[in-house]
Short mmCIF file of C-alpha atoms in Angstrom, two decimals:
data_model
loop_
_atom_site.label_atom_id
_atom_site.label_comp_id
_atom_site.label_asym_id
_atom_site.label_seq_id
_atom_site.Cartn_x
_atom_site.Cartn_y
_atom_site.Cartn_z
CA MET Q 29 -54.29 49.28 2.00
CA SER Q 30 -52.79 47.85 5.22
CA PHE Q 31 -49.81 49.31 7.05
CA VAL Q 32 -47.62 46.41 5.88
CA ASP Q 33 -48.72 46.92 2.27
CA SER Q 34 -48.00 50.64 2.55
CA ALA Q 35 -44.59 49.92 4.02
CA ALA Q 36 -43.80 47.48 1.23
CA ALA Q 37 -44.75 50.08 -1.37
CA VAL Q 38 -42.53 52.71 0.23
CA LEU Q 39 -39.61 50.31 0.57
CA GLU Q 40 -39.98 49.07 -2.97
CA ARG Q 41 -39.41 52.65 -4.16
CA ARG Q 42 -36.63 53.48 -1.73
CA THR Q 43 -34.33 50.48 -1.48
CA SER Q 44 -32.02 48.76 -3.94
CA ARG Q 45 -33.08 45.37 -2.58
CA ARG Q 46 -36.61 45.79 -3.90
CA GLY Q 47 -36.92 42.20 -5.13
CA PHE Q 48 -36.31 40.94 -1.62
CA LEU Q 49 -37.99 43.59 0.49
CA ALA Q 50 -41.18 43.77 -1.59
CA ARG Q 51 -42.15 40.31 -0.38
CA ALA Q 52 -44.86 40.79 2.23
CA ALA Q 53 -43.68 38.15 4.70
CA VAL Q 54 -40.25 39.69 5.14
CA VAL Q 55 -41.54 43.24 5.04
CA GLY Q 56 -44.15 42.36 7.65
CA SER Q 57 -41.51 40.94 9.96
CA ALA Q 58 -39.40 44.06 9.77
CA VAL Q 59 -42.36 46.40 10.16
CA VAL Q 60 -43.48 44.61 13.30
CA ALA Q 61 -39.93 44.65 14.70
CA ALA Q 62 -39.12 48.31 14.02
CA PRO Q 63 -41.73 50.13 11.92
CA LEU Q 64 -40.37 53.70 12.08
CA GLN Q 65 -36.76 52.69 11.60
CA TYR Q 66 -37.77 50.43 8.74
CA LEU Q 67 -39.60 53.19 6.90
CA LEU Q 68 -37.24 56.06 7.64
CA LYS Q 69 -34.02 54.09 7.10
CA PRO Q 70 -34.69 51.40 4.47
CA GLY Q 71 -31.02 50.50 4.35
CA THR Q 72 -31.35 48.99 7.83
CA ALA Q 73 -34.43 46.92 7.00
CA TYR Q 74 -32.66 43.95 5.48
CA ALA Q 75 -30.13 43.92 8.32
CA ALA Q 76 -32.92 44.10 10.91
CA VAL Q 77 -34.51 40.92 9.57
CA CYS Q 78 -31.55 38.92 8.23
CA GLY Q 79 -28.50 40.11 10.13
CA ILE Q 80 -25.80 42.43 8.90
CA ASP Q 81 -23.42 39.71 7.68
CA SER Q 82 -25.99 38.25 5.28
CA THR Q 83 -25.56 41.01 2.69
CA CYS Q 84 -23.23 40.87 -0.29
CA GLY Q 85 -21.42 43.94 0.99
CA ALA Q 86 -20.49 42.18 4.23
CA GLY Q 87 -17.89 40.28 2.23
CA TYR Q 88 -18.66 36.67 3.16
CA ALA Q 89 -19.27 33.77 0.78
CA VAL Q 90 -22.80 32.46 0.23
CA PHE Q 91 -23.87 29.15 1.75
CA CYS Q 92 -23.88 26.36 -0.83
CA CYS Q 93 -27.43 25.28 -0.05
CA THR Q 94 -28.61 28.72 -1.23
CA VAL Q 95 -27.12 28.28 -4.70
CA ASN Q 96 -27.06 24.47 -4.96
CA ASP Q 97 -30.79 23.63 -4.95
CA GLY Q 98 -30.96 23.41 -1.17
CA VAL Q 99 -28.12 20.89 -0.90
CA ASN Q 100 -25.49 21.57 1.77
CA LYS Q 101 -22.62 20.20 -0.34
CA CYS Q 102 -20.05 21.53 -2.77
CA PRO Q 103 -21.73 21.90 -6.18
CA PRO Q 104 -20.36 20.41 -9.41
CA GLY Q 105 -17.36 22.31 -10.75
CA THR Q 106 -15.93 22.98 -7.29
CA PHE Q 107 -13.69 21.18 -4.82
CA VAL Q 108 -13.17 21.26 -1.05
CA GLY Q 109 -10.33 23.73 -0.62
CA GLY Q 110 -10.12 24.30 3.12
CA TRP Q 111 -12.05 24.77 6.34
CA TRP Q 112 -12.30 26.69 9.58
CA LYS Q 113 -14.38 26.48 12.73
CA ALA Q 114 -16.36 28.79 14.98
CA ASP Q 115 -16.41 27.78 18.64
CA SER Q 116 -19.53 27.57 20.82
CA SER Q 117 -22.00 27.75 17.97
CA ALA Q 118 -25.72 27.67 18.77
CA TYR Q 119 -26.14 25.53 15.65
CA CYS Q 120 -24.11 22.59 16.98
CA CYS Q 121 -24.88 20.98 20.35
CA GLY Q 122 -23.23 18.10 22.09
CA ALA Q 123 -24.93 15.29 24.00
CA ASP Q 124 -24.90 17.49 27.09
CA GLY Q 125 -26.76 20.24 25.24
CA ARG Q 126 -23.81 22.60 25.26
CA ALA Q 127 -22.76 24.54 22.18
CA GLN Q 128 -20.00 22.89 20.17
CA PRO Q 129 -17.75 24.04 17.30
CA ARG Q 130 -19.33 24.52 13.91
CA TYR Q 131 -17.23 23.84 10.82
CA TYR Q 132 -17.26 25.83 7.58
CA ILE Q 133 -15.91 24.28 4.40
CA ASP Q 134 -14.94 26.43 1.42
CA CYS Q 135 -15.84 25.07 -2.00
CA GLN Q 136 -13.35 26.53 -4.46
CA GLY Q 137 -14.11 26.92 -8.15
CA GLU Q 138 -12.06 24.72 -10.45
CA CYS Q 139 -9.65 26.10 -13.03
CA THR Q 140 -10.62 25.27 -16.61
CA GLY Q 141 -8.62 25.78 -19.78
CA CYS Q 142 -5.46 27.00 -18.05
CA SER Q 143 -2.24 26.33 -19.93
CA THR Q 144 0.35 28.10 -17.76
CA GLY Q 145 -0.73 27.35 -14.21
CA CYS Q 146 -1.51 29.93 -11.56
CA GLY Q 147 -1.93 33.56 -12.40
CA GLY Q 148 -1.47 36.83 -10.55
CA TYR Q 149 -2.91 35.49 -7.29
CA ASN Q 150 -0.75 33.00 -5.47
CA SER Q 151 -2.26 29.51 -5.91
CA PHE Q 152 -5.28 30.77 -7.86
CA CYS Q 153 -6.35 30.41 -11.49
CA GLN Q 154 -5.56 33.00 -14.07
CA SER Q 155 -8.56 35.26 -14.59
CA GLY Q 156 -9.45 33.71 -17.94
CA CYS Q 157 -9.54 30.19 -16.48
CA ILE Q 158 -12.07 30.68 -13.68
CA ASN Q 159 -15.15 28.52 -14.29
CA CYS Q 160 -17.68 30.81 -12.59
CA ASP Q 161 -18.67 34.48 -12.59
CA LYS Q 162 -18.35 36.86 -9.65
CA ARG Q 163 -21.77 37.94 -8.38
CA CYS Q 164 -24.00 38.46 -5.39
CA SER Q 165 -26.43 35.67 -4.63
CA ASP Q 166 -29.72 36.33 -6.43
CA SER Q 167 -31.63 34.41 -3.77
CA ASP Q 168 -34.76 36.07 -2.42
CA THR Q 169 -33.94 34.79 1.08
CA CYS Q 170 -31.69 36.02 3.90
CA ASP Q 171 -28.50 34.91 2.14
CA GLN Q 172 -27.43 37.56 -0.35
CA ARG Q 173 -23.75 36.76 0.14
CA ARG Q 174 -21.01 36.48 -2.47
CA VAL Q 175 -20.64 33.79 -5.13
CA CYS Q 176 -17.28 33.08 -6.84
CA TRP Q 177 -15.92 36.35 -5.49
CA ASN Q 178 -13.41 35.90 -2.67
CA PHE Q 179 -9.90 34.79 -3.60
CA PHE Q 180 -9.03 33.06 -0.37
CA ARG Q 181 -8.09 29.54 0.60
CA TYR Q 182 -7.29 28.04 4.00
CA GLY Q 183 -5.70 25.15 2.15
CA GLN Q 184 -6.06 22.14 4.46
CA CYS Q 185 -7.90 20.14 1.77
CA HIS Q 186 -6.86 18.80 -1.64
CA GLN Q 187 -3.36 20.13 -1.33
CA GLU Q 188 -2.49 18.24 -4.49
CA ILE Q 189 -4.55 20.85 -6.40
CA ALA Q 190 -2.09 23.71 -6.80
CA CYS Q 191 -4.44 26.17 -8.50
CA GLY Q 192 -8.06 26.84 -7.64
CA GLY Q 193 -10.63 29.51 -8.26
CA PRO Q 194 -12.36 31.85 -5.82
CA VAL Q 195 -14.68 30.52 -3.12
CA ALA Q 196 -17.89 29.53 -4.90
CA CYS Q 197 -19.82 28.87 -1.68
CA ARG Q 198 -19.43 27.30 1.74
CA VAL Q 199 -20.78 24.19 3.43
CA VAL Q 200 -21.43 23.90 7.18
CA THR Q 201 -21.31 20.86 9.42
CA CYS Q 202 -21.03 19.92 13.09
CA THR Q 203 -18.57 17.15 12.19
CA PRO Q 204 -14.87 17.98 11.75
CA PRO Q 205 -14.17 18.12 7.99
CA TYR Q 206 -11.17 15.80 8.24
CA ARG Q 207 -13.61 13.09 9.35
CA LEU Q 208 -15.81 13.71 6.32
CA TYR Q 209 -13.21 14.21 3.62
CA GLY Q 210 -10.10 12.11 3.30
CA ALA Q 211 -8.47 14.95 1.37
CA CYS Q 212 -8.57 17.29 4.40
CA THR Q 213 -6.01 17.56 7.19
CA ALA Q 214 -6.75 18.33 10.85
CA THR Q 215 -4.79 21.60 10.82
CA ASN Q 216 -7.04 24.02 12.66
CA ALA Q 217 -8.20 27.52 11.73
CA THR Q 218 -10.72 29.46 13.83
CA ASP Q 219 -12.93 32.46 13.07
CA ASN Q 220 -15.62 33.00 15.69
CA ARG Q 221 -17.07 35.95 13.77
CA THR Q 222 -19.00 33.47 11.62
CA ALA Q 223 -20.61 31.59 14.52
CA THR Q 224 -24.03 33.18 13.97
CA HIS Q 225 -24.04 33.04 10.17
CA THR Q 226 -26.90 31.02 8.73
CA ALA Q 227 -29.28 30.76 5.81
CA PRO Q 228 -32.95 29.70 5.52
CA CYS Q 229 -31.95 26.51 3.70
CA LEU Q 230 -29.88 25.29 6.67
CA SER Q 231 -31.33 23.30 9.56
CA PRO Q 232 -32.24 25.55 12.48
CA GLY Q 233 -30.69 25.12 15.90
CA CYS Q 234 -28.35 22.31 16.85
CA GLY Q 235 -27.64 19.59 14.34
#
């Protein structure tokens, strides 16, 4: 049995992310990067390979392409609820090669079956009207983030929709959302903490 196989066997017994970490390609990457740390502290293995903000516990919403068959768009049953940007992103480059802002678009779940409007959360569906279930992404890639979990809305898009559900997933683009969606305003929100967030289903580098 090779060192990588042995490491995979140990990790499979010692980590709650066994479905992800047992895959040899990912385990091999982590073992090569930090073999002792990976074996002695399995909780750091996923973070070592995928980045700390890619876990469900980090609190961020999953990328739509991870849960929407690889498509970087809002899935059926959701609507564009708002957006923000991260400045100087390595994933968006201008004609001069310099890093440009990257835009993140929240796809909110739709309310279904509501008869009395918004519930306990301001501008959100009542709990019995949410059309999706709160969960962590069950993807076996480096995007284990949250699905239909976070009750948050920036609100620059589809302001005619008074009640929405939690953020189902998020779309990314190098084009300002108000140029892509007529229902979005140009009111800016910025969160540079998300500048390095990515997922395997997204195009690498500038785009």
